[in-house]
Short mmCIF file of C-alpha atoms in Angstrom, two decimals:
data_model
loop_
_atom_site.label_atom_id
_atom_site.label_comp_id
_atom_site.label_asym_id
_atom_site.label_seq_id
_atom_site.Cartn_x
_atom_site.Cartn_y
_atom_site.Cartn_z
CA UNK P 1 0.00 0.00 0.00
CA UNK P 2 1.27 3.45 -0.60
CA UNK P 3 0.43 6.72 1.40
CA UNK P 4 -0.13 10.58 -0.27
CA UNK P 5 -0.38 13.42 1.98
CA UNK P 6 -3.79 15.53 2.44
CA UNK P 7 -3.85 18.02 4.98
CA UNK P 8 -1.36 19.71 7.67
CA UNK P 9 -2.33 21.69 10.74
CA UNK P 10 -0.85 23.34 13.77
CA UNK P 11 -1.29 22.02 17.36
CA UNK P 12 0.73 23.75 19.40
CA UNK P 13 -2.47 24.66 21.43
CA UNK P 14 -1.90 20.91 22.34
CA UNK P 15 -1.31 20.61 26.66
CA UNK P 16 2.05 19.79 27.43
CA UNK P 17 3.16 16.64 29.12
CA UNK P 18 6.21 17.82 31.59
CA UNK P 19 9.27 15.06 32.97
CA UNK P 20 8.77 12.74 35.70
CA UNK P 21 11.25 11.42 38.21
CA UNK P 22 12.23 7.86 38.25
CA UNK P 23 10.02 6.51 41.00
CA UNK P 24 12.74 3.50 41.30
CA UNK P 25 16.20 5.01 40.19
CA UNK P 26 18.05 2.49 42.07
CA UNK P 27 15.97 -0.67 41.18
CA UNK P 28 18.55 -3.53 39.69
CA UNK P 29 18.38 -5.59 36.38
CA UNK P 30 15.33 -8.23 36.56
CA UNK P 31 17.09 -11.73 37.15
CA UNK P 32 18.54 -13.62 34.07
CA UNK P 33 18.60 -9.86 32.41
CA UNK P 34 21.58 -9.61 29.65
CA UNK P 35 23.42 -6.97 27.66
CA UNK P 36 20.88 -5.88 24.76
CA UNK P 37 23.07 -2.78 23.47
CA UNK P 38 25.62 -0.32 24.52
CA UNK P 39 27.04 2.85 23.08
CA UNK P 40 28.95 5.92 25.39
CA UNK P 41 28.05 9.24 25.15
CA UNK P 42 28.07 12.10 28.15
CA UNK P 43 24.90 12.02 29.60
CA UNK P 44 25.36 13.34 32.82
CA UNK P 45 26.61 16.50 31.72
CA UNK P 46 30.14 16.39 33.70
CA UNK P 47 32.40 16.62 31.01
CA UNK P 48 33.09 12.79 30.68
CA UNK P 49 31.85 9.97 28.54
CA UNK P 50 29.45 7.37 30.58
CA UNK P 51 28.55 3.61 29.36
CA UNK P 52 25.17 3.28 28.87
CA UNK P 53 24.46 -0.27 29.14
CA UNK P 54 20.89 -1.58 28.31
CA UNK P 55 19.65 -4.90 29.30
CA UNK P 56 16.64 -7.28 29.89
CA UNK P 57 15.60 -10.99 30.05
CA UNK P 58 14.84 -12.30 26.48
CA UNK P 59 11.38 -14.17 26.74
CA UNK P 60 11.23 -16.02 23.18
CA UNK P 61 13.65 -18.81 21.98
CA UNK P 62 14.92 -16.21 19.18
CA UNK P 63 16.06 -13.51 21.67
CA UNK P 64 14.09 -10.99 19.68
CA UNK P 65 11.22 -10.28 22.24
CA UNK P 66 12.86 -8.55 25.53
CA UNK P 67 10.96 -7.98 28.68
CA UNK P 68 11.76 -6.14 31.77
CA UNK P 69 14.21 -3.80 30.49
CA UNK P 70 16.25 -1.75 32.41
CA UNK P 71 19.40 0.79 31.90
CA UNK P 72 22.64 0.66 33.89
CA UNK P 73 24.98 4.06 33.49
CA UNK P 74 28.45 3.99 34.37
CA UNK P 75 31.68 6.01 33.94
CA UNK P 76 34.15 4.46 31.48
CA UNK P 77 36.57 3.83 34.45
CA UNK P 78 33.26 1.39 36.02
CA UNK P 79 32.83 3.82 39.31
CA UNK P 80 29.62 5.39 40.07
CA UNK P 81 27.00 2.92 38.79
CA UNK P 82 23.55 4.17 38.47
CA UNK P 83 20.41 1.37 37.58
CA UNK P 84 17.23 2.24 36.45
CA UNK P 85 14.15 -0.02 35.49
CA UNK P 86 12.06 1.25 32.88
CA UNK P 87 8.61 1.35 33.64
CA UNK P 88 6.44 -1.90 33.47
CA UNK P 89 4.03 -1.30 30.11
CA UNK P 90 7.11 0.31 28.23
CA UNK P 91 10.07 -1.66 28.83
CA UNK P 92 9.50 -4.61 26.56
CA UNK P 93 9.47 -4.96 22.75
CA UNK P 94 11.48 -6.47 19.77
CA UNK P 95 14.62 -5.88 19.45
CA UNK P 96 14.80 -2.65 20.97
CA UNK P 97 17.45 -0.04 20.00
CA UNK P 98 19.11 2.30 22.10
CA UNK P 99 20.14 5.98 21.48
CA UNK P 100 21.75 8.89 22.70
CA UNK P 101 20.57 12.68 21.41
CA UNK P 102 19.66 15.84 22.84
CA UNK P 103 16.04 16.34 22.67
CA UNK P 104 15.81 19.45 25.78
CA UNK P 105 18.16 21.73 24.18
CA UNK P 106 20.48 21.74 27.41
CA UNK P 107 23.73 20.39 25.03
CA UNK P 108 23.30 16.97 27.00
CA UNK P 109 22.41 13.81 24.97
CA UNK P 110 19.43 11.86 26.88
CA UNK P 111 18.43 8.18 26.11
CA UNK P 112 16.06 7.12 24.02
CA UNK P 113 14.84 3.02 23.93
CA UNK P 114 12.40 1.95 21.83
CA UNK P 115 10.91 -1.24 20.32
CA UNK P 116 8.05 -2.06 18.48
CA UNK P 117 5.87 -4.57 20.22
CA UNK P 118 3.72 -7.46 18.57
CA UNK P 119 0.61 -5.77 19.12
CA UNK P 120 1.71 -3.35 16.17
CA UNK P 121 2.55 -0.26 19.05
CA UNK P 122 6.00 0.86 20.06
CA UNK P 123 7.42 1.29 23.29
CA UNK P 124 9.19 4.17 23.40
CA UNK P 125 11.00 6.30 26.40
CA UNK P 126 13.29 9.21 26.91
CA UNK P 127 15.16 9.19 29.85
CA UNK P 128 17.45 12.33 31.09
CA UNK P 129 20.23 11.24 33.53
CA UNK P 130 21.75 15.43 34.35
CA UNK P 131 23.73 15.17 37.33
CA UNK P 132 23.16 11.45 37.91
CA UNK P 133 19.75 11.52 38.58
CA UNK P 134 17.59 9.54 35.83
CA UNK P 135 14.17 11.77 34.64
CA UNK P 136 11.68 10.09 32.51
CA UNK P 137 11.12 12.40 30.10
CA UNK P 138 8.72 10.89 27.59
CA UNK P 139 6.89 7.79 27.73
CA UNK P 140 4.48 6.49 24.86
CA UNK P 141 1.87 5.17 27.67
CA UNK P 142 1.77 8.40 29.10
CA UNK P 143 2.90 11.10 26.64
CA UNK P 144 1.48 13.13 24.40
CA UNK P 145 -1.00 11.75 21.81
CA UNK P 146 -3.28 14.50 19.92
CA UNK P 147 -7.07 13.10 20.53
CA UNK P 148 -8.54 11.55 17.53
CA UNK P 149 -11.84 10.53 16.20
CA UNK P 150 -13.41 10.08 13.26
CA UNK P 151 -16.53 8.38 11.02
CA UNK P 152 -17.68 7.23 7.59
CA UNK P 153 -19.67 9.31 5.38
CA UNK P 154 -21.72 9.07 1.89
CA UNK P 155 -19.64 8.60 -0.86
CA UNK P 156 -16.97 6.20 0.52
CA UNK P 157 -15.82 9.25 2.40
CA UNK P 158 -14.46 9.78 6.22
CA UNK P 159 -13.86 12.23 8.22
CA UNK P 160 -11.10 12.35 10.66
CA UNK P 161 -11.04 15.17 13.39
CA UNK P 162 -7.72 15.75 15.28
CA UNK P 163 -8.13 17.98 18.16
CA UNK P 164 -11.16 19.98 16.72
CA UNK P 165 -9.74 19.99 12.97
CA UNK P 166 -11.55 17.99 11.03
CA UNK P 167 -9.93 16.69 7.03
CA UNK P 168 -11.83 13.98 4.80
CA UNK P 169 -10.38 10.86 3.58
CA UNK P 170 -11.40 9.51 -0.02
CA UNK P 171 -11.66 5.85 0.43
CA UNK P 172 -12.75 5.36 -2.89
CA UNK P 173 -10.51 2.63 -3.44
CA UNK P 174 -12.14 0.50 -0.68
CA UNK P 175 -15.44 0.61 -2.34
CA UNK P 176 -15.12 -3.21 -3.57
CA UNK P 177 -14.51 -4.25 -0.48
CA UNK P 178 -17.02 -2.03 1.62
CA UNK P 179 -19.77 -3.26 -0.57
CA UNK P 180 -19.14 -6.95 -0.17
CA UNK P 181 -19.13 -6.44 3.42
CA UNK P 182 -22.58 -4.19 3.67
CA UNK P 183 -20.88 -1.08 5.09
CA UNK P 184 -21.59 0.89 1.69
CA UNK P 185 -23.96 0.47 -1.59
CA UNK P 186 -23.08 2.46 -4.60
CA UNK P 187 -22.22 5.14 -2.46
CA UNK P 188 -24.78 4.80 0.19
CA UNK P 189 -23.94 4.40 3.97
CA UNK P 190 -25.69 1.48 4.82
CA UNK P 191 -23.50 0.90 8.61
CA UNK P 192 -22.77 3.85 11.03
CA UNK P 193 -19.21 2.92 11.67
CA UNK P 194 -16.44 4.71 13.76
CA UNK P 195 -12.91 5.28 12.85
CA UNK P 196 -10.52 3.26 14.85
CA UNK P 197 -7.07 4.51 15.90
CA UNK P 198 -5.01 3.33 18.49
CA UNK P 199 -1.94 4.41 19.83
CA UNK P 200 1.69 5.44 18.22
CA UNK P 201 3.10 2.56 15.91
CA UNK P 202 6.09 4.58 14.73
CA UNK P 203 8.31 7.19 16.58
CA UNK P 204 11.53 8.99 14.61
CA UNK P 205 13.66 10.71 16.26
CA UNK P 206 14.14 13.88 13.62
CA UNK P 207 15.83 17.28 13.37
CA UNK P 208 12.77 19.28 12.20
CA UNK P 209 15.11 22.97 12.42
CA UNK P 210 18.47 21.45 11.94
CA UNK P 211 19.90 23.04 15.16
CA UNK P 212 21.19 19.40 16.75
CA UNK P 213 18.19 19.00 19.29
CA UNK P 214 15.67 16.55 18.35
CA UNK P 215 12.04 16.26 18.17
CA UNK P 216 9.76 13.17 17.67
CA UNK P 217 8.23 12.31 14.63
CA UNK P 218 5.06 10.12 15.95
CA UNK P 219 2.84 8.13 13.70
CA UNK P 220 -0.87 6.83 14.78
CA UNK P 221 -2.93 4.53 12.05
CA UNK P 222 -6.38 5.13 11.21
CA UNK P 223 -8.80 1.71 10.52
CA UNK P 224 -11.74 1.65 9.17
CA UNK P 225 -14.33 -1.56 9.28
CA UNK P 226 -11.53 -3.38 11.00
CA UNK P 227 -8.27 -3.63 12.28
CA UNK P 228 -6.76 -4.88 8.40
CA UNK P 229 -8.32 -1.83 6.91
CA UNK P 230 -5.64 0.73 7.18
CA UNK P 231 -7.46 4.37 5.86
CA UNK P 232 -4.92 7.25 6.54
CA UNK P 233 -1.66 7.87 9.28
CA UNK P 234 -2.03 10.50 11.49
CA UNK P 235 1.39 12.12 12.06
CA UNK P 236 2.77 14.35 14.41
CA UNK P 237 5.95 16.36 15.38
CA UNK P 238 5.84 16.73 18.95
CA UNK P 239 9.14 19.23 20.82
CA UNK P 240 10.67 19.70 23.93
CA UNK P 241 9.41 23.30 25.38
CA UNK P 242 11.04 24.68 28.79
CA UNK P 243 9.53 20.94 31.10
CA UNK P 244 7.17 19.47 28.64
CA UNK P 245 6.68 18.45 25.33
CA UNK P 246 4.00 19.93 23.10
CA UNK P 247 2.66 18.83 20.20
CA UNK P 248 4.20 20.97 16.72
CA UNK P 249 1.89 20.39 13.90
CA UNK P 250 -0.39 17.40 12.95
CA UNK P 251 -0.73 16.07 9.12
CA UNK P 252 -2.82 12.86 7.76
CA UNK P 253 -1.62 11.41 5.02
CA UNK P 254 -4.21 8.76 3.49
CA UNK P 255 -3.32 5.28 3.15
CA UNK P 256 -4.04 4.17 -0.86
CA UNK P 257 -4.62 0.87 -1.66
CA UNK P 258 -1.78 -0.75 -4.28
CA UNK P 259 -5.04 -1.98 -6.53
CA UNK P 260 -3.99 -4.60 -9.83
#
């Protein structure tokens, strides 16, 4: 299937969704946990590089699927250890990848771990670890997410309504299969039916302004009859401001069907 862009709004009128403190800074790796990446980068802000060491127990015979993920920080030297567990919804996923990048604007990298989970959602959290002290920045089961609803319409039309603006998708190329399952005849709503949308199944790290701090590209999907009925991606940049993150701009992009 291919996607084409349709509309773009602002949303900075979005609340924001400020840092958190670690509840559990000094909670140890879960038992049987092992070394799922590393990279060193200065994340404490002191002037020296610190190993960032990210581990958890691998629950399928693969190793792919990780569970109970946590992040140990040391200084290259091995002194002044610092453990964090990440919290219990977000820290599993497959193969998850670890990153270091300034997304506050303070000249500090923080650390970013995400992994896509078999439900289709990603796990994704930003931790920043100034002065030793680990702050969860950003987590995808408790961050921002622009509120989204939507229905069909006559004409093999929806609408899809992000935070009070509204933008129609053409599903056109669905008719065939929205006739054959009662939902439409030639053109005629025959089913009121909802848009479904669920939470982010894509976050990119990107440098919208090119000034070396990052914001997060997040993507949400929009279904239609069912979950295998993919109708448009709602995407959204959301920034770091001052102790939260807001929400940039907003664009849905319609999902076309690749029809023979």
């Amino acid at each position: 299937m291919r996607t084409g862009f349709m509309t773009i709004f602002c949303m900075l009128c979005l609340p924001a969704c400020s840092a958190m403190v670690d509840p559990k800074p000094m909670t140890c790796p879960a038992e049987d946990s092992v070394v799922i990446g590393q990279l060193d980068a200065d994340v404490t802000g002191d002037g020296v590089k610190d190993r960032i060491i990210l581990m958890g127990r691998k629950q399928d015979r693969a190793g792919h699927y990780v569970v109970e993920m946590s992040v140990r920080l040391t200084d290259l030297d091995g002194q002044n250890e610092l453990c964090t567990r990440l919290p219990e919804k977000s820290g599993s996923g497959i193969n998850p990848q670890l990153k270091a990048m300034d997304f506050t604007g303070d000249g500090t990298p923080d650390v970013l771990i995400s992994s896509p989970t078999d439900g289709g959602i990603i796990n994704c959290v930003i931790y920043s670890f100034i002065d030793g002290r680990p702050k969860l920045l950003f987590d995808t089961n408790r961050g921002v997410m622009p509120a989204v609803t939507g229905h069909f319409l006559s004409d093999y039309k929806a609408e899809i309504i992000v935070g009070g603006q509204s933008s129609t998708v053409d599903l056109a190329d669905h008719r065939k299969y929205y006739d054959q399952a009662g939902y439409y005849n030639n053109g005629k709503l025959l089913k009121s039916t909802e848009v479904i949308t669920g939470g982010y199944g894509l976050i990119t790290p990107v440098d919208v302004d090119h000034n070396g701090v990052y914001e997060l590209e997040a993507i949400q999907e929009a279904r239609g009859i069912s979950g295998a009925d993919p109708i448009a991606e709602i995407i959204s940049h959301i920034k770091w401001d001052k102790d939260g993150w807001q929400v940039m701009d907003v664009s849905v992009r319609k999902t076309v069907l690749d029809i023979e």
